[in-house]
XYZ file of C-alpha atoms in Angstrom:
227
model
C -43.024 -13.129 249.118
C -41.181 -15.120 246.454
C -42.582 -18.567 245.791
C -40.448 -21.667 246.096
C -40.198 -23.869 243.039
C -42.623 -26.402 244.551
C -45.346 -23.740 244.912
C -45.592 -23.012 241.193
C -48.466 -24.725 239.367
C -47.363 -27.737 237.375
C -48.779 -30.343 235.055
C -50.063 -33.452 236.877
C -47.945 -36.570 236.510
C -49.112 -38.803 233.642
C -51.602 -36.147 232.537
C -54.081 -37.252 229.900
C -54.166 -35.750 226.418
C -57.355 -33.890 227.379
C -55.637 -32.356 230.422
C -52.601 -31.392 228.353
C -54.759 -29.696 225.749
C -56.812 -27.909 228.422
C -53.649 -26.610 230.108
C -52.217 -25.677 226.730
C -55.279 -23.632 225.762
C -55.389 -21.842 229.121
C -51.667 -21.116 228.934
C -51.625 -19.685 225.434
C -54.442 -17.290 226.290
C -52.122 -15.767 228.877
C -49.044 -15.923 226.627
C -50.790 -14.109 223.781
C -51.040 -11.130 226.126
C -47.626 -11.590 227.730
C -45.271 -13.953 225.844
C -42.608 -13.746 228.594
C -44.928 -14.828 231.469
C -42.794 -17.482 233.212
C -45.401 -19.701 234.901
C -47.562 -20.164 231.814
C -44.548 -20.409 229.527
C -43.444 -23.396 231.578
C -46.915 -24.943 231.667
C -47.466 -24.457 227.935
C -44.196 -26.155 227.094
C -44.635 -29.000 229.592
C -48.147 -29.681 228.306
C -47.365 -29.819 224.599
C -43.615 -30.266 224.093
C -42.727 -32.594 226.959
C -42.401 -35.828 224.991
C -40.644 -34.178 222.046
C -38.117 -32.466 224.326
C -37.380 -35.736 226.126
C -36.643 -37.383 222.776
C -34.540 -34.410 221.694
C -32.469 -34.642 224.873
C -31.792 -38.329 224.223
C -30.559 -37.444 220.750
C -28.408 -34.587 222.046
C -26.612 -36.992 224.375
C -25.143 -38.682 221.279
C -23.659 -35.611 219.552
C -20.806 -33.400 220.875
C -22.606 -30.035 220.734
C -25.782 -31.367 222.320
C -23.908 -33.335 224.969
C -21.892 -30.236 225.918
C -25.080 -28.192 226.235
C -26.677 -30.755 228.546
C -23.514 -31.108 230.635
C -22.951 -27.376 231.101
C -26.599 -26.250 231.201
C -25.816 -22.573 230.515
C -28.518 -20.013 231.311
C -29.579 -16.964 229.327
C -32.193 -15.738 231.789
C -32.186 -12.553 233.842
C -29.426 -12.568 236.435
C -27.159 -14.986 234.551
C -25.931 -12.764 231.700
C -23.431 -9.935 232.239
C -25.082 -7.312 230.056
C -22.602 -4.644 231.155
C -19.753 -6.729 229.730
C -21.696 -7.462 226.536
C -22.394 -3.756 226.072
C -18.639 -3.121 225.915
C -18.132 -5.448 222.931
C -17.714 -3.900 219.461
C -20.850 -2.675 217.719
C -22.361 -5.282 215.448
C -21.268 -8.281 217.495
C -23.873 -10.673 218.838
C -23.195 -9.728 222.450
C -23.326 -5.979 221.863
C -26.508 -6.192 219.801
C -28.108 -8.510 222.368
C -27.377 -5.967 225.119
C -28.690 -3.197 222.858
C -31.903 -5.203 222.348
C -32.942 -4.341 225.908
C -31.872 -0.701 225.878
C -34.196 2.290 225.560
C -37.931 2.364 226.136
C -38.940 -0.758 224.218
C -40.448 -2.371 227.303
C -38.675 -5.641 226.449
C -36.817 -7.126 229.418
C -34.536 -10.173 229.726
C -36.663 -13.250 230.279
C -37.108 -14.807 233.699
C -37.557 -18.575 233.999
C -38.654 -20.504 237.058
C -36.085 -22.163 239.332
C -36.891 -25.860 239.640
C -35.436 -29.340 239.387
C -35.324 -30.310 235.734
C -34.825 -33.342 233.555
C -32.685 -32.861 230.434
C -35.860 -32.436 228.390
C -37.203 -29.777 230.741
C -33.847 -28.003 230.621
C -34.084 -27.858 226.821
C -37.516 -26.273 227.204
C -36.066 -23.698 229.594
C -33.185 -23.060 227.201
C -35.565 -22.491 224.303
C -37.619 -20.003 226.321
C -34.500 -18.168 227.434
C -33.167 -18.053 223.861
C -36.400 -16.561 222.545
C -35.249 -12.926 222.426
C -31.868 -13.946 221.051
C -33.649 -15.749 218.231
C -35.658 -12.600 217.484
C -32.349 -10.796 217.070
C -30.720 -13.507 214.982
C -33.657 -14.158 212.672
C -34.660 -10.506 212.342
C -38.311 -11.160 213.192
C -39.942 -8.319 215.120
C -41.262 -8.358 218.662
C -44.795 -7.344 217.658
C -47.396 -10.118 217.540
C -46.823 -10.822 213.839
C -43.104 -11.110 214.477
C -43.819 -13.487 217.350
C -45.867 -15.664 215.033
C -43.121 -15.654 212.394
C -40.582 -16.768 214.988
C -42.945 -19.528 216.119
C -43.351 -20.655 212.500
C -39.568 -20.633 212.071
C -39.209 -22.759 215.196
C -41.903 -25.130 213.977
C -39.979 -25.686 210.751
C -36.649 -25.950 212.525
C -37.553 -28.143 215.501
C -41.125 -29.338 214.987
C -42.292 -28.073 218.378
C -46.030 -28.629 219.038
C -46.180 -25.393 221.056
C -45.153 -23.461 217.949
C -47.901 -25.061 215.862
C -50.412 -24.274 218.590
C -49.211 -20.646 218.748
C -49.356 -20.142 214.972
C -52.906 -21.512 214.816
C -53.955 -19.285 217.720
C -52.361 -16.300 215.986
C -54.807 -16.639 213.108
C -57.611 -15.257 215.282
C -55.543 -12.993 217.546
C -56.692 -9.382 217.268
C -53.133 -8.164 217.856
C -52.146 -9.618 214.481
C -53.227 -6.781 212.218
C -51.984 -7.923 208.809
C -54.498 -9.304 206.264
C -55.133 -13.056 206.467
C -53.501 -13.715 203.109
C -50.310 -11.918 204.175
C -50.370 -13.766 207.507
C -50.423 -17.127 205.748
C -47.658 -16.095 203.320
C -45.369 -14.857 206.075
C -46.018 -17.908 208.249
C -45.218 -20.228 205.349
C -42.052 -18.289 204.497
C -40.843 -18.414 208.109
C -41.629 -22.136 208.346
C -39.676 -22.887 205.172
C -36.790 -20.767 206.412
C -36.732 -22.762 209.650
C -36.650 -26.027 207.711
C -33.770 -24.733 205.622
C -31.665 -23.639 208.612
C -29.375 -25.794 210.780
C -30.962 -27.078 214.002
C -30.681 -24.208 216.474
C -31.508 -25.745 219.859
C -28.038 -27.169 220.525
C -26.055 -24.026 219.618
C -24.170 -22.446 222.520
C -24.634 -18.810 221.603
C -22.437 -17.864 224.550
C -19.459 -18.990 222.456
C -20.299 -16.321 219.879
C -20.786 -13.104 221.857
C -17.817 -11.481 220.104
C -18.797 -12.721 216.622
C -20.408 -10.267 214.167
C -24.171 -10.775 214.093
C -24.316 -10.770 210.300
C -21.707 -13.524 210.176
C -23.820 -15.687 212.488
C -26.948 -15.029 210.446
C -25.153 -16.153 207.306
C -23.782 -19.263 209.020
C -26.772 -20.516 210.980
C -29.897 -19.131 209.281
C -31.285 -19.470 205.799
C -32.053 -16.182 204.023
C -35.475 -14.625 204.486
C -37.876 -14.754 201.550
C -38.018 -11.506 199.568
């Protein structure tokens, strides 16, 4: 039986810092095994990013792109994207390559996020989770654990999200990250600097760019990767 939104676990109102950290630690242990897990993705973000996302939403209300995003609240989660239509776009466009991302036997599926009443800040958290795979595609970071950590480092540099810092620190001791420690630190630093050098990505309506060549978007919105 499918749960209603009120039945999902949630962070207590006015949770203390200790409670937030405890929930954050428990959540990331699950997410390190399954980054797309919807319940713990929500809890992790609420616990650590809640205040930052609320402030970000206030700022977005004062700029056209951010205000449009909050007014329209588009969704990129499973069931809200017409992948059949995207698959018919020309090869190399964002929409076609996004549809191709889920083809074959990769095991990667479009993300599912929980239905619930949301503040503007919580919507931005949902939007960031739903954009996760799209950002893999746009940045070129892989979907293995090292690629996940690079994307988190990029997001940390780009948006300053506490969840990303938490994830990168946890990645240091994650057995699924198989590169040497020195290489891990170099790649994390490079991704962080790339995020800092790229335009803020949270307010971009990628839905406006389905028919745009992917390489054109990379050149426009993302700093080059370190050699």
